[in-house]
Short mmCIF file of C-alpha atoms and ligand atoms in Angstrom, two decimals:
data_model
loop_
_atom_site.label_atom_id
_atom_site.label_comp_id
_atom_site.label_asym_id
_atom_site.label_seq_id
_atom_site.Cartn_x
_atom_site.Cartn_y
_atom_site.Cartn_z
CA MET C 119 0.04 0.00 0.03
CA ASN C 120 1.29 3.19 -0.99
CA ILE C 121 0.68 5.99 1.53
CA VAL C 122 0.83 9.59 0.79
CA PRO C 123 3.21 11.52 2.93
CA ILE C 124 2.46 14.79 4.66
CA ILE C 125 4.35 17.46 2.86
CA ASP C 126 6.19 19.74 5.43
CA SER C 127 8.73 20.92 2.81
CA ALA C 128 8.61 21.29 -0.91
CA MET C 129 10.62 24.04 -1.88
CA ALA C 130 12.60 24.87 -5.05
CA PHE C 131 16.36 24.83 -4.63
CA GLU C 132 16.82 28.49 -5.04
CA ASP C 133 13.98 29.25 -2.34
CA ALA C 134 15.74 26.97 -0.04
CA VAL C 135 19.20 28.98 -0.28
CA ALA C 136 17.47 32.22 -0.42
CA GLY C 137 19.03 34.56 1.95
CA THR C 138 22.04 32.55 2.76
CA LYS C 139 25.44 34.44 3.28
CA ALA C 140 27.31 31.63 1.48
CA PRO C 141 29.45 32.49 -1.48
CA ARG C 142 28.11 31.49 -5.07
CA GLU C 143 30.93 28.63 -5.17
CA VAL C 144 29.47 27.11 -1.88
CA ILE C 145 25.93 27.45 -3.19
CA ASP C 146 26.98 25.73 -6.45
CA SER C 147 28.36 22.66 -4.57
CA LEU C 148 24.95 22.03 -2.98
CA CYS C 149 21.92 20.11 -3.98
CA LEU C 150 18.40 19.74 -2.30
CA VAL C 151 16.90 16.23 -1.39
CA ASN C 152 13.64 15.16 -0.54
CA VAL C 153 13.36 12.80 2.35
CA GLN C 154 10.43 10.81 3.74
CA HIS C 155 10.31 9.86 7.64
CA ARG C 156 8.04 8.87 10.30
CA THR C 157 6.96 11.46 13.00
CA PHE C 158 6.83 10.68 16.50
CA GLU C 159 3.03 10.27 15.97
CA GLY C 160 4.05 7.83 13.48
CA GLN C 161 2.82 9.53 10.11
CA LEU C 162 4.65 9.50 7.22
CA HIS C 163 6.20 12.87 6.41
CA GLN C 164 8.18 14.46 3.52
CA GLY C 165 10.89 17.06 4.36
CA GLN C 166 13.98 18.41 2.60
CA LEU C 167 17.66 18.58 3.33
CA ILE C 168 20.28 21.02 1.46
CA ILE C 169 23.58 19.22 1.55
CA HIS C 170 26.91 18.97 -0.27
CA ARG C 171 26.55 17.10 -3.70
CA GLY C 172 29.56 14.74 -2.48
CA ILE C 173 27.58 13.43 0.42
CA ALA C 174 24.37 13.01 -1.39
CA LYS C 175 24.59 9.26 -1.79
CA ASP C 176 25.33 8.96 1.98
CA ILE C 177 22.47 10.96 2.96
CA ILE C 178 19.80 9.53 0.60
CA GLU C 179 20.85 5.97 1.95
CA ILE C 180 20.89 6.92 5.39
CA PHE C 181 17.77 8.38 5.30
CA GLU C 182 16.14 5.21 3.52
CA LEU C 183 17.45 3.63 6.74
CA ILE C 184 15.58 6.11 8.80
CA GLU C 185 12.39 5.64 6.96
CA GLN C 186 12.53 1.65 6.77
CA THR C 187 13.54 1.60 10.62
CA GLU C 188 10.81 4.19 11.33
CA PHE C 189 13.17 6.22 13.27
CA PRO C 190 11.11 9.15 14.33
CA LEU C 191 12.14 12.68 13.17
CA ALA C 192 10.11 15.55 14.27
CA ARG C 193 10.62 17.50 11.08
CA VAL C 194 13.19 17.87 8.44
CA ILE C 195 13.01 21.70 6.88
CA PRO C 196 15.61 23.79 5.47
CA LEU C 197 16.98 26.58 7.73
CA VAL C 198 15.60 29.37 5.35
CA LYS C 199 12.18 28.82 7.22
CA TYR C 200 14.08 29.47 10.45
CA LYS C 201 15.51 32.70 8.89
CA TRP C 202 18.86 30.96 9.04
CA SER C 203 18.91 30.81 12.82
CA ASP C 204 20.12 27.68 14.31
CA ASP C 205 18.68 28.28 17.57
CA MET C 206 15.25 28.63 16.26
CA SER C 207 15.78 25.44 14.28
CA MET C 208 16.92 23.45 17.15
CA ALA C 209 14.19 24.73 19.47
CA ASP C 210 11.64 23.24 17.11
CA ASN C 211 13.43 19.78 17.07
CA ASN C 212 14.13 20.38 13.20
CA THR C 213 16.47 17.78 11.50
CA SER C 214 18.70 20.01 9.12
CA ALA C 215 22.03 20.20 7.32
CA PHE C 216 23.35 23.30 5.32
CA ASN C 217 23.51 26.49 7.17
CA TYR C 218 26.32 29.05 6.38
CA ARG C 219 27.50 29.76 9.98
CA VAL C 220 30.31 29.52 12.42
CA VAL C 221 30.84 26.96 14.99
CA MET C 222 29.13 28.23 18.08
CA GLY C 223 31.48 30.27 20.20
CA THR C 224 34.26 30.42 17.60
CA GLU C 225 34.86 32.25 14.32
CA ARG C 226 35.59 29.13 12.63
CA LEU C 227 33.08 28.04 9.87
CA SER C 228 31.11 24.86 10.88
CA HIS C 229 31.12 21.92 8.42
CA HIS C 230 27.34 22.90 8.09
CA ALA C 231 28.51 25.82 6.12
CA TYR C 232 29.56 23.63 3.53
CA GLY C 233 26.48 21.28 3.68
CA ARG C 234 28.74 18.55 5.32
CA ALA C 235 27.10 18.26 8.50
CA VAL C 236 23.45 16.79 9.62
CA ASP C 237 21.97 17.46 12.92
CA ILE C 238 19.17 14.90 14.07
CA ASN C 239 16.16 15.75 16.69
CA PRO C 240 18.39 18.34 18.54
CA CYS C 241 15.79 18.69 21.47
CA LEU C 242 16.31 14.77 22.13
CA ASN C 243 20.04 14.78 21.23
CA PRO C 244 21.39 18.01 22.55
CA VAL C 245 24.88 19.67 22.78
CA ILE C 246 26.27 19.41 26.20
CA TYR C 247 29.05 21.96 26.75
CA GLU C 248 31.89 21.53 28.98
CA ASN C 249 30.64 23.90 31.39
CA GLY C 250 27.49 22.13 31.69
CA ARG C 251 25.22 24.51 29.40
CA ILE C 252 22.86 22.42 27.07
CA ASP C 253 21.62 23.65 23.58
CA PRO C 254 18.86 23.69 22.99
CA SER C 255 18.16 25.11 26.42
CA GLY C 256 15.88 22.99 28.47
CA ALA C 257 16.67 19.68 26.36
CA THR C 258 17.51 16.57 28.27
CA TYR C 259 19.30 13.54 26.99
CA ILE C 260 17.47 10.28 27.68
CA PRO C 261 19.00 7.39 25.39
CA GLU C 262 15.81 5.21 26.10
CA ARG C 263 13.48 7.82 24.27
CA PRO C 264 12.63 7.17 20.65
CA GLY C 265 14.38 9.33 18.22
CA THR C 266 17.51 9.41 20.68
CA LEU C 267 21.00 8.64 19.44
CA TYR C 268 23.64 6.64 21.42
CA ALA C 269 26.67 4.95 20.43
CA SER C 270 25.28 1.73 19.95
CA HIS C 271 22.47 2.76 17.86
CA ALA C 272 22.22 1.43 14.35
CA LEU C 273 22.03 4.88 12.99
CA VAL C 274 25.08 6.12 14.53
CA LYS C 275 26.80 2.98 13.36
CA GLU C 276 25.76 3.41 9.68
CA PHE C 277 27.16 6.99 9.77
CA ILE C 278 30.60 5.93 11.16
CA ALA C 279 30.61 2.87 8.74
CA ARG C 280 30.37 5.61 5.96
CA GLY C 281 33.18 7.69 7.35
CA TRP C 282 31.31 10.30 9.27
CA ARG C 283 32.12 11.63 12.69
CA TRP C 284 29.45 11.78 15.33
CA GLY C 285 29.51 14.50 17.76
CA GLY C 286 28.53 12.22 20.50
CA ASN C 287 32.20 11.06 20.32
CA PHE C 288 33.42 14.53 20.74
CA ARG C 289 35.78 14.96 23.59
CA SER C 290 35.11 18.53 24.74
CA SER C 291 31.49 19.65 24.20
CA VAL C 292 29.58 16.48 23.51
CA ASP C 293 27.21 17.13 20.31
CA TYR C 294 24.61 14.16 20.23
CA HIS C 295 22.69 15.28 17.22
CA HIS C 296 25.83 16.33 15.00
CA PHE C 297 27.30 14.24 12.25
CA ASP C 298 29.67 15.50 9.92
CA LYS C 299 31.96 14.23 6.83
CA PRO C 300 34.78 16.57 6.09
CA ALA C 301 35.98 17.04 2.58
ZN1 ZN O 438 25.64 20.13 13.80
#
């Protein structure tokens, strides 16, 4: 039986990168992919991700695994909808990739700036800084909850098997929602 997904995002590429500060050569290296996933209510939804072309195969196959295993995602909507605010996107538990921005607290460009990083369910998989601060604020990390990532989770293993890094393995600030694959 074919189930028609609920459409959360169906933008054209140019609309999904509108207003980004990224230079043209970065924009030209990106692509837009449609993904289908279950929500926490169990419904099938369609979202979109803006990613670097070089990781498109990984992302398409990993999101097929997400759909097949019914790993729940709250929503998958390009950052333009959040006016390029990572804080607003995280607070909405949004799963996302490209955002031309620096690493929080630094002047260094994030792997998200090149579309080479993905953040998954940030409200369930927060960043926990060395000083104890948690982003998004008010989030809690409870590995047993659906949609939560931990080291032995099949999704984490799949990313790592494909050469990605998982923020849950970072030594200083632990970033449970973050995956990246540097060039
Ligand atoms: Zn991230």
